[in-house]
Amino acid sequence: MLDSYSINLPRKFIGRNCTLMALAIDNISSVAEELKEKTPKEILRYALTEFPDLYISFSGAEDVVLIDLATKVNKGPVNVFTLDTGRLHPETYQFIDQVRKHYGLQLKIMTPESDELQSFVAEKGLFSFYEDGHKECCTVRKTNPLRKALNGLDCWVTGQRRDQSPSTRSEVAVVEQDKVFGTDAQPLVKFNPLANWSSQQVWEYIRMFDVPFNKLHEKGFISIGCEPCTKAVLPGQHEREGRWWWEEATIKECGLHAGNIK
Amino acid sequence: MLDSYSINLPRKFIGRNCTLMALAIDNISSVAEELKEKTPKEILRYALTEFPDLYISFSGAEDVVLIDLATKVNKGPVNVFTLDTGRLHPETYQFIDQVRKHYGLQLKIMTPESDELQSFVAEKGLFSFYEDGHKECCTVRKTNPLRKALNGLDCWVTGQRRDQSPSTRSEVAVVEQDKVFGTDAQPLVKFNPLANWSSQQVWEYIRMFDVPFNKLHEKGFISIGCEPCTKAVLPGQHEREGRWWWEEATIKECGLHAGNIK
Amino acid sequence: MLDSYSINLPRKFIGRNCTLMALAIDNISSVAEELKEKTPKEILRYALTEFPDLYISFSGAEDVVLIDLATKVNKGPVNVFTLDTGRLHPETYQFIDQVRKHYGLQLKIMTPESDELQSFVAEKGLFSFYEDGHKECCTVRKTNPLRKALNGLDCWVTGQRRDQSPSTRSEVAVVEQDKVFGTDAQPLVKFNPLANWSSQQVWEYIRMFDVPFNKLHEKGFISIGCEPCTKAVLPGQHEREGRWWWEEATIKECGLHAGNIK
Amino acid sequence: MLDSYSINLPRKFIGRNCTLMALAIDNISSVAEELKEKTPKEILRYALTEFPDLYISFSGAEDVVLIDLATKVNKGPVNVFTLDTGRLHPETYQFIDQVRKHYGLQLKIMTPESDELQSFVAEKGLFSFYEDGHKECCTVRKTNPLRKALNGLDCWVTGQRRDQSPSTRSEVAVVEQDKVFGTDAQPLVKFNPLANWSSQQVWEYIRMFDVPFNKLHEKGFISIGCEPCTKAVLPGQHEREGRWWWEEATIKECGLHAGNIK
């Protein structure tokens, strides 16, 4: 029974009382246990009920299903932010705006801090990631803006799935405490409602419900990130092979979900 | 034991003595039974031993693995034909020529008969297939040239796989009598060495052995035919959805393997 | 006065009486002199009046203006043929069919003779032109089919312009005797109504009258021929630099207008 | 004689003494008169002699010739900044970095101020320019970052040419006082060394000296700005028709050269 958790994680206190919130956090593993067989929609319903102010993080790819599901649960617009790194594909910018209009979103678009970005590119140019790895660039263009987006939030929702990355995402829980962006003083809950879904299930949903999708998916792209760091994959290739392909296969995370890397 | 079939299908008579050939044909179902668990390479070895003059039909797509395998079995070039419909993708023409050079093939390139093609397009234009189906165009551009290519042959090899089309290819045998292009008087054997392989296995082979591939496969294309009748598919979509998508899903064959349609 | 020529080139005899035709041919240079300052439309009107059975040769590029002008002069469809070499761009096939439908044409689409083409590509593959020049391929795929298209005709119309090629087209007349495809016994008249127009004028006409155009023109292509032998040009580059760029600049003709090469 | 101006615009005082600088500014129209027939290289030599700390503004397009010329004049790297709006084409990012490496530049890459950009896109989304004009977006993404780049400078150099825009650039001088970004207290000189060159001359230079160029120029693009606000043009179309094509033709400036609009 999900109801039992509403005792531990009382809606009315959420985001207002850190002591109670901290207590609630202690229950996360049992909530995760309870939700782990639930559908994405049920997980989102739970999340939206307990954390009505939550934000969905939208990457401009197939995680649009989160927005579609949450809009149905909410019977109205939901809070969404996206990270505009300044290096997305033209198709991704078009898609993000299409989604904004289609779902009537007040979309929060986070951009890199100017001074930090200018220092970085003045020193290293626009393609340093091909030489010394994507971490530094992701920090400036994704992780730091994400930190700003999450500042003051109790809860965010991501489109992470276990099947996205055998090495780093195989243990993604449907809900977890985010220890990368939250702190003990300011705990942060992270829901991954698609954790159990396969790519196949996500795409069946998209086609069945005519959910808008990024045109890059019609050009051989599966996983989509920044333009210089994403490529189409061959038939049968794992989607993660289209990301940061010049780097070690085992640690492909951009810092948003750094907690996945043990 | 494969050897036992060499009694029934004696190499030295093949292609010379129709009576014996006809007898051999009677054994095809038991050969098929014997070969049905064999690897593509073993099936090709059997085919090349029994029918050294066989031709591999190459479509310009991932069936390049047949050429790669047969070249290894033969320790040298093999007979290959391809059907240039006059409407292939630029990438496919480039790939066909790349394969010709890479494997040192004497490649037979069949083209549509000029008078027949001119009558057809004078009457119906260049895109009639979108209006009344692909059959007529395939007949002029693929099936009739194929018939010419097969004329006088005892045996051909195709890249058909069961997983390519749940409706029309689910029972493709590794070897069968081709009753569409062969006759009782001039029997024709057709090998499908990849029948049991999945798309996944084909692509693992291509990547593992650095087999050249059509650049369209880097743009979201899986199954590849003529340019106007082929499109990239979405993630998780069946490859056959990228072919003749405006037509009934259940009967997507171009006439080359019409025998598949019951 | 153009009327005076109708005495020399009497409509009613055209195509029926070779002696008279031969006489008429003798007048071509004076007709050319008379027409040389006329507009493309006036030249087409003259041509269509004197040779009502003429054919316009359409390349699938900006020579569509000929069809547009002739349709206006004729107040109805005109005779048009095009050469489908089997290696045109997908965009060109789409454009040819769009033009066919837009102007209600009975379009004659000439294709290469199958045996000749098969022998050629069996011996040399699909890209021999990059190695030993485009002449042989053009002969099989363009010139010989053109010869068949012109067989029995008195008159054809082309989109040649003087500004297309400083070296080979600088003296193109608005009308001339075609000594390449015609003979003394079967004389052939060739009109080039756009001879005096610049590329700029052609494109002003296209935009002003909303004439349909090949989508390749939106991708940097100016002159358009076969896909492997055509490329986009840089800003300010002469359009002919996008054709057979690996060959000597001075002799870029495909054989259709071989008479231009002295 | 250029030398005479070195008396009025003495190198050693430039940028250090505003009174003298202000005096020098008074002479700009006579300097402009003197330089107006000079070649781009001569103009750049003058500029670099008088203002050794000047910055060249590089847009990622054919104005790369400024960098090439200035590097030759300087016999070494020059100061260059570029405005990364966050919406450039992938090809432009690649080109900017190629130029940075090719000429060994310490390239200053200006980016939009994060808070300002976030407010703008939160309110209006990512494509508001199609609805209410490009001015607001250009202000956030180009003009304000430019202002920061010019802050403290005495002199900048742009690639403006008279032939770029008949309506707004027909009177561009080779050197002028920049009253948009400079002030009386902090006067700013702006050189336009290419003012008299045509597009044709720029491209002849690029090809003759093998100057690297943006790959978009091989796809029909002439003028290049942000991705959503730039398109390829048809043959014979003016390059400015590929910019902000949904807006009134007569006032196509982004704010960088607002002084051009009277």
mmCIF file of N, CA and C in Angstrom, chain A residues 112-197:
data_model
loop_
_atom_site.group_PDB
_atom_site.id
_atom_site.type_symbol
_atom_site.label_atom_id
_atom_site.label_comp_id
_atom_site.label_asym_id
_atom_site.label_seq_id
_atom_site.Cartn_x
_atom_site.Cartn_y
_atom_site.Cartn_z
ATOM 1 N N PRO A 112 24.844 27.857 -19.390
ATOM 2 C CA PRO A 112 26.112 27.925 -18.656
ATOM 3 C C PRO A 112 26.408 29.345 -18.187
ATOM 4 N N GLU A 113 27.078 29.435 -17.077
ATOM 5 C CA GLU A 113 27.467 30.731 -16.536
ATOM 6 C C GLU A 113 28.537 31.324 -17.457
ATOM 7 N N SER A 114 28.303 32.553 -17.893
ATOM 8 C CA SER A 114 29.108 33.155 -18.949
ATOM 9 C C SER A 114 30.614 33.240 -18.645
ATOM 10 N N ASP A 115 30.957 33.761 -17.468
ATOM 11 C CA ASP A 115 32.392 33.934 -17.169
ATOM 12 C C ASP A 115 33.115 32.595 -17.133
ATOM 13 N N GLU A 116 32.447 31.620 -16.527
ATOM 14 C CA GLU A 116 33.051 30.299 -16.413
ATOM 15 C C GLU A 116 33.243 29.685 -17.807
ATOM 16 N N LEU A 117 32.236 29.831 -18.645
ATOM 17 C CA LEU A 117 32.315 29.267 -19.992
ATOM 18 C C LEU A 117 33.384 29.972 -20.815
ATOM 19 N N GLN A 118 33.411 31.302 -20.740
ATOM 20 C CA GLN A 118 34.405 32.053 -21.513
ATOM 21 C C GLN A 118 35.841 31.705 -21.117
ATOM 22 N N SER A 119 36.064 31.537 -19.816
ATOM 23 C CA SER A 119 37.417 31.156 -19.382
ATOM 24 C C SER A 119 37.789 29.782 -19.948
ATOM 25 N N PHE A 120 36.837 28.891 -19.863
ATOM 26 C CA PHE A 120 37.086 27.526 -20.321
ATOM 27 C C PHE A 120 37.439 27.489 -21.805
ATOM 28 N N VAL A 121 36.610 28.123 -22.646
ATOM 29 C CA VAL A 121 36.851 28.040 -24.087
ATOM 30 C C VAL A 121 38.008 28.934 -24.531
ATOM 31 N N ALA A 122 38.269 30.021 -23.785
ATOM 32 C CA ALA A 122 39.437 30.845 -24.126
ATOM 33 C C ALA A 122 40.698 30.014 -23.955
ATOM 34 N N GLU A 123 40.712 29.204 -22.925
ATOM 35 C CA GLU A 123 41.912 28.422 -22.653
ATOM 36 C C GLU A 123 42.011 27.198 -23.549
ATOM 37 N N LYS A 124 40.869 26.519 -23.773
ATOM 38 C CA LYS A 124 40.946 25.194 -24.384
ATOM 39 C C LYS A 124 40.232 25.062 -25.722
ATOM 40 N N GLY A 125 39.623 26.128 -26.173
ATOM 41 C CA GLY A 125 38.914 26.017 -27.449
ATOM 42 C C GLY A 125 37.592 25.304 -27.300
ATOM 43 N N LEU A 126 36.984 24.995 -28.422
ATOM 44 C CA LEU A 126 35.600 24.514 -28.434
ATOM 45 C C LEU A 126 35.467 22.994 -28.506
ATOM 46 N N PHE A 127 36.585 22.299 -28.607
ATOM 47 C CA PHE A 127 36.505 20.834 -28.755
ATOM 48 C C PHE A 127 37.521 20.106 -27.879
ATOM 49 N N SER A 128 37.814 20.655 -26.706
ATOM 50 C CA SER A 128 38.843 20.053 -25.860
ATOM 51 C C SER A 128 38.463 18.650 -25.397
ATOM 52 N N PHE A 129 37.146 18.397 -25.361
ATOM 53 C CA PHE A 129 36.686 17.084 -24.857
ATOM 54 C C PHE A 129 37.224 15.922 -25.675
ATOM 55 N N TYR A 130 37.493 16.173 -26.960
ATOM 56 C CA TYR A 130 38.049 15.082 -27.770
ATOM 57 C C TYR A 130 39.478 14.745 -27.344
ATOM 58 N N GLU A 131 40.106 15.706 -26.661
ATOM 59 C CA GLU A 131 41.499 15.488 -26.279
ATOM 60 C C GLU A 131 41.682 15.043 -24.839
ATOM 61 N N ASP A 132 40.965 15.702 -23.924
ATOM 62 C CA ASP A 132 41.176 15.311 -22.525
ATOM 63 C C ASP A 132 39.884 14.914 -21.809
ATOM 64 N N GLY A 133 38.879 14.489 -22.591
ATOM 65 C CA GLY A 133 37.695 13.931 -21.954
ATOM 66 C C GLY A 133 36.561 14.918 -21.791
ATOM 67 N N HIS A 134 35.353 14.377 -21.639
ATOM 68 C CA HIS A 134 34.180 15.236 -21.637
ATOM 69 C C HIS A 134 33.862 15.831 -20.270
ATOM 70 N N LYS A 135 34.565 15.401 -19.258
ATOM 71 C CA LYS A 135 34.188 15.789 -17.908
ATOM 72 C C LYS A 135 34.200 17.303 -17.674
ATOM 73 N N GLU A 136 35.271 17.947 -18.099
ATOM 74 C CA GLU A 136 35.410 19.384 -17.827
ATOM 75 C C GLU A 136 34.307 20.184 -18.522
ATOM 76 N N CYS A 137 34.072 19.849 -19.769
ATOM 77 C CA CYS A 137 33.054 20.555 -20.533
ATOM 78 C C CYS A 137 31.666 20.301 -19.940
ATOM 79 N N CYS A 138 31.388 19.032 -19.584
ATOM 80 C CA CYS A 138 30.099 18.709 -18.959
ATOM 81 C C CYS A 138 29.911 19.469 -17.652
ATOM 82 N N THR A 139 30.992 19.652 -16.927
ATOM 83 C CA THR A 139 30.886 20.385 -15.667
ATOM 84 C C THR A 139 30.419 21.820 -15.913
ATOM 85 N N VAL A 140 31.037 22.464 -16.888
ATOM 86 C CA VAL A 140 30.690 23.855 -17.171
ATOM 87 C C VAL A 140 29.307 23.985 -17.804
ATOM 88 N N ARG A 141 29.040 23.103 -18.750
ATOM 89 C CA ARG A 141 27.840 23.278 -19.557
ATOM 90 C C ARG A 141 26.610 22.525 -19.033
ATOM 91 N N LYS A 142 26.826 21.467 -18.211
ATOM 92 C CA LYS A 142 25.672 20.704 -17.732
ATOM 93 C C LYS A 142 25.581 20.645 -16.212
ATOM 94 N N THR A 143 26.660 20.198 -15.583
ATOM 95 C CA THR A 143 26.558 19.908 -14.158
ATOM 96 C C THR A 143 26.332 21.170 -13.326
ATOM 97 N N ASN A 144 27.112 22.210 -13.597
ATOM 98 C CA ASN A 144 26.928 23.436 -12.813
ATOM 99 C C ASN A 144 25.563 24.090 -13.054
ATOM 100 N N PRO A 145 25.118 24.200 -14.304
ATOM 101 C CA PRO A 145 23.748 24.703 -14.501
ATOM 102 C C PRO A 145 22.693 23.804 -13.847
ATOM 103 N N LEU A 146 22.929 22.495 -13.843
ATOM 104 C CA LEU A 146 21.980 21.596 -13.172
ATOM 105 C C LEU A 146 21.935 21.911 -11.680
ATOM 106 N N ARG A 147 23.124 22.127 -11.116
ATOM 107 C CA ARG A 147 23.175 22.438 -9.687
ATOM 108 C C ARG A 147 22.326 23.674 -9.386
ATOM 109 N N LYS A 148 22.424 24.661 -10.250
ATOM 110 C CA LYS A 148 21.594 25.861 -10.052
ATOM 111 C C LYS A 148 20.100 25.529 -10.179
ATOM 112 N N ALA A 149 19.777 24.677 -11.130
ATOM 113 C CA ALA A 149 18.369 24.322 -11.334
ATOM 114 C C ALA A 149 17.810 23.579 -10.127
ATOM 115 N N LEU A 150 18.661 22.770 -9.494
ATOM 116 C CA LEU A 150 18.191 21.938 -8.379
ATOM 117 C C LEU A 150 18.212 22.691 -7.049
ATOM 118 N N ASN A 151 18.864 23.816 -7.037
ATOM 119 C CA ASN A 151 19.005 24.574 -5.805
ATOM 120 C C ASN A 151 17.625 24.904 -5.214
ATOM 121 N N GLY A 152 17.402 24.465 -3.996
ATOM 122 C CA GLY A 152 16.145 24.758 -3.322
ATOM 123 C C GLY A 152 15.049 23.735 -3.584
ATOM 124 N N LEU A 153 15.317 22.773 -4.473
ATOM 125 C CA LEU A 153 14.302 21.740 -4.747
ATOM 126 C C LEU A 153 14.407 20.581 -3.763
ATOM 127 N N ASP A 154 13.281 19.914 -3.559
ATOM 128 C CA ASP A 154 13.229 18.698 -2.743
ATOM 129 C C ASP A 154 13.313 17.452 -3.602
ATOM 130 N N CYS A 155 12.909 17.622 -4.852
ATOM 131 C CA CYS A 155 12.708 16.410 -5.649
ATOM 132 C C CYS A 155 12.837 16.714 -7.141
ATOM 133 N N TRP A 156 13.539 15.838 -7.828
ATOM 134 C CA TRP A 156 13.560 15.933 -9.290
ATOM 135 C C TRP A 156 13.339 14.560 -9.892
ATOM 136 N N VAL A 157 12.984 14.575 -11.164
ATOM 137 C CA VAL A 157 12.627 13.335 -11.858
ATOM 138 C C VAL A 157 13.481 13.240 -13.118
ATOM 139 N N THR A 158 14.076 12.102 -13.342
ATOM 140 C CA THR A 158 14.914 11.925 -14.528
ATOM 141 C C THR A 158 14.408 10.757 -15.367
ATOM 142 N N GLY A 159 14.918 10.682 -16.577
ATOM 143 C CA GLY A 159 14.515 9.622 -17.499
ATOM 144 C C GLY A 159 15.476 8.450 -17.527
ATOM 145 N N GLN A 160 16.333 8.354 -16.524
ATOM 146 C CA GLN A 160 17.305 7.260 -16.510
ATOM 147 C C GLN A 160 16.645 5.878 -16.591
ATOM 148 N N ARG A 161 17.265 5.007 -17.353
ATOM 149 C CA ARG A 161 16.806 3.618 -17.414
ATOM 150 C C ARG A 161 17.989 2.668 -17.198
ATOM 151 N N ARG A 162 17.687 1.521 -16.663
ATOM 152 C CA ARG A 162 18.771 0.553 -16.419
ATOM 153 C C ARG A 162 19.401 0.075 -17.717
ATOM 154 N N ASP A 163 18.571 -0.023 -18.755
ATOM 155 C CA ASP A 163 19.102 -0.586 -20.002
ATOM 156 C C ASP A 163 19.927 0.426 -20.802
ATOM 157 N N GLN A 164 20.019 1.659 -20.310
ATOM 158 C CA GLN A 164 20.779 2.652 -21.060
ATOM 159 C C GLN A 164 22.282 2.409 -21.005
ATOM 160 N N SER A 165 22.714 1.877 -19.915
ATOM 161 C CA SER A 165 24.148 1.686 -19.769
ATOM 162 C C SER A 165 24.414 0.514 -18.849
ATOM 163 N N PRO A 166 24.836 -0.586 -19.408
ATOM 164 C CA PRO A 166 25.053 -1.790 -18.608
ATOM 165 C C PRO A 166 26.045 -1.544 -17.485
ATOM 166 N N SER A 167 27.013 -0.639 -17.722
ATOM 167 C CA SER A 167 28.051 -0.476 -16.705
ATOM 168 C C SER A 167 27.666 0.509 -15.618
ATOM 169 N N THR A 168 26.979 1.590 -15.981
ATOM 170 C CA THR A 168 26.752 2.629 -14.965
ATOM 171 C C THR A 168 25.307 2.734 -14.496
ATOM 172 N N ARG A 169 24.366 2.174 -15.253
ATOM 173 C CA ARG A 169 22.968 2.387 -14.863
ATOM 174 C C ARG A 169 22.218 1.105 -14.517
ATOM 175 N N SER A 170 22.967 0.009 -14.373
ATOM 176 C CA SER A 170 22.284 -1.265 -14.187
ATOM 177 C C SER A 170 21.584 -1.372 -12.841
ATOM 178 N N GLU A 171 21.938 -0.478 -11.907
ATOM 179 C CA GLU A 171 21.300 -0.573 -10.595
ATOM 180 C C GLU A 171 20.450 0.653 -10.265
ATOM 181 N N VAL A 172 20.134 1.431 -11.277
ATOM 182 C CA VAL A 172 19.329 2.618 -11.036
ATOM 183 C C VAL A 172 18.006 2.241 -10.348
ATOM 184 N N ALA A 173 17.729 2.873 -9.218
ATOM 185 C CA ALA A 173 16.486 2.596 -8.487
ATOM 186 C C ALA A 173 15.377 3.523 -8.984
ATOM 187 N N VAL A 174 14.136 3.137 -8.779
ATOM 188 C CA VAL A 174 13.039 3.991 -9.230
ATOM 189 C C VAL A 174 12.957 5.284 -8.404
ATOM 190 N N VAL A 175 13.457 5.221 -7.187
ATOM 191 C CA VAL A 175 13.581 6.442 -6.389
ATOM 192 C C VAL A 175 14.795 6.282 -5.488
ATOM 193 N N GLU A 176 15.503 7.373 -5.286
ATOM 194 C CA GLU A 176 16.723 7.296 -4.491
ATOM 195 C C GLU A 176 17.020 8.669 -3.903
ATOM 196 N N GLN A 177 17.860 8.661 -2.899
ATOM 197 C CA GLN A 177 18.309 9.945 -2.385
ATOM 198 C C GLN A 177 19.449 10.415 -3.272
ATOM 199 N N ASP A 178 19.368 11.665 -3.734
ATOM 200 C CA ASP A 178 20.416 12.192 -4.606
ATOM 201 C C ASP A 178 21.504 12.786 -3.733
ATOM 202 N N LYS A 179 22.570 12.039 -3.559
ATOM 203 C CA LYS A 179 23.646 12.512 -2.683
ATOM 204 C C LYS A 179 24.678 13.342 -3.422
ATOM 205 N N VAL A 180 24.525 13.423 -4.746
ATOM 206 C CA VAL A 180 25.443 14.259 -5.515
ATOM 207 C C VAL A 180 25.018 15.725 -5.436
ATOM 208 N N PHE A 181 23.718 15.959 -5.621
ATOM 209 C CA PHE A 181 23.250 17.350 -5.639
ATOM 210 C C PHE A 181 22.508 17.753 -4.361
ATOM 211 N N GLY A 182 22.112 16.780 -3.561
ATOM 212 C CA GLY A 182 21.506 17.096 -2.278
ATOM 213 C C GLY A 182 22.542 17.001 -1.167
ATOM 214 N N THR A 183 22.174 17.491 -0.013
ATOM 215 C CA THR A 183 23.084 17.396 1.136
ATOM 216 C C THR A 183 22.275 16.879 2.316
ATOM 217 N N ASP A 184 22.933 16.614 3.417
ATOM 218 C CA ASP A 184 22.196 16.192 4.606
ATOM 219 C C ASP A 184 21.270 17.312 5.057
ATOM 220 N N ALA A 185 21.784 18.529 4.968
ATOM 221 C CA ALA A 185 20.984 19.672 5.409
ATOM 222 C C ALA A 185 19.836 19.959 4.441
ATOM 223 N N GLN A 186 20.070 19.677 3.181
ATOM 224 C CA GLN A 186 19.088 19.983 2.144
ATOM 225 C C GLN A 186 18.916 18.726 1.285
ATOM 226 N N PRO A 187 18.219 17.745 1.844
ATOM 227 C CA PRO A 187 18.138 16.469 1.125
ATOM 228 C C PRO A 187 17.323 16.591 -0.159
ATOM 229 N N LEU A 188 17.695 15.779 -1.111
ATOM 230 C CA LEU A 188 17.077 15.826 -2.427
ATOM 231 C C LEU A 188 16.668 14.415 -2.840
ATOM 232 N N VAL A 189 15.428 14.306 -3.287
ATOM 233 C CA VAL A 189 14.935 12.998 -3.737
ATOM 234 C C VAL A 189 14.951 12.971 -5.259
ATOM 235 N N LYS A 190 15.336 11.840 -5.804
ATOM 236 C CA LYS A 190 15.405 11.710 -7.261
ATOM 237 C C LYS A 190 14.605 10.491 -7.695
ATOM 238 N N PHE A 191 13.611 10.743 -8.509
ATOM 239 C CA PHE A 191 12.821 9.636 -9.055
ATOM 240 C C PHE A 191 13.304 9.296 -10.468
ATOM 241 N N ASN A 192 13.349 8.011 -10.764
ATOM 242 C CA ASN A 192 13.689 7.524 -12.099
ATOM 243 C C ASN A 192 12.572 6.591 -12.564
ATOM 244 N N PRO A 193 11.433 7.159 -12.940
ATOM 245 C CA PRO A 193 10.243 6.332 -13.169
ATOM 246 C C PRO A 193 10.395 5.349 -14.328
ATOM 247 N N LEU A 194 11.360 5.602 -15.203
ATOM 248 C CA LEU A 194 11.548 4.722 -16.360
ATOM 249 C C LEU A 194 12.625 3.671 -16.117
ATOM 250 N N ALA A 195 13.124 3.638 -14.877
ATOM 251 C CA ALA A 195 14.262 2.757 -14.592
ATOM 252 C C ALA A 195 14.075 1.350 -15.149
ATOM 253 N N ASN A 196 12.855 0.837 -15.004
ATOM 254 C CA ASN A 196 12.633 -0.567 -15.412
ATOM 255 C C ASN A 196 12.229 -0.737 -16.871
ATOM 256 N N TRP A 197 11.914 0.351 -17.490
ATOM 257 C CA TRP A 197 11.483 0.234 -18.885
ATOM 258 C C TRP A 197 12.694 0.033 -19.797
#
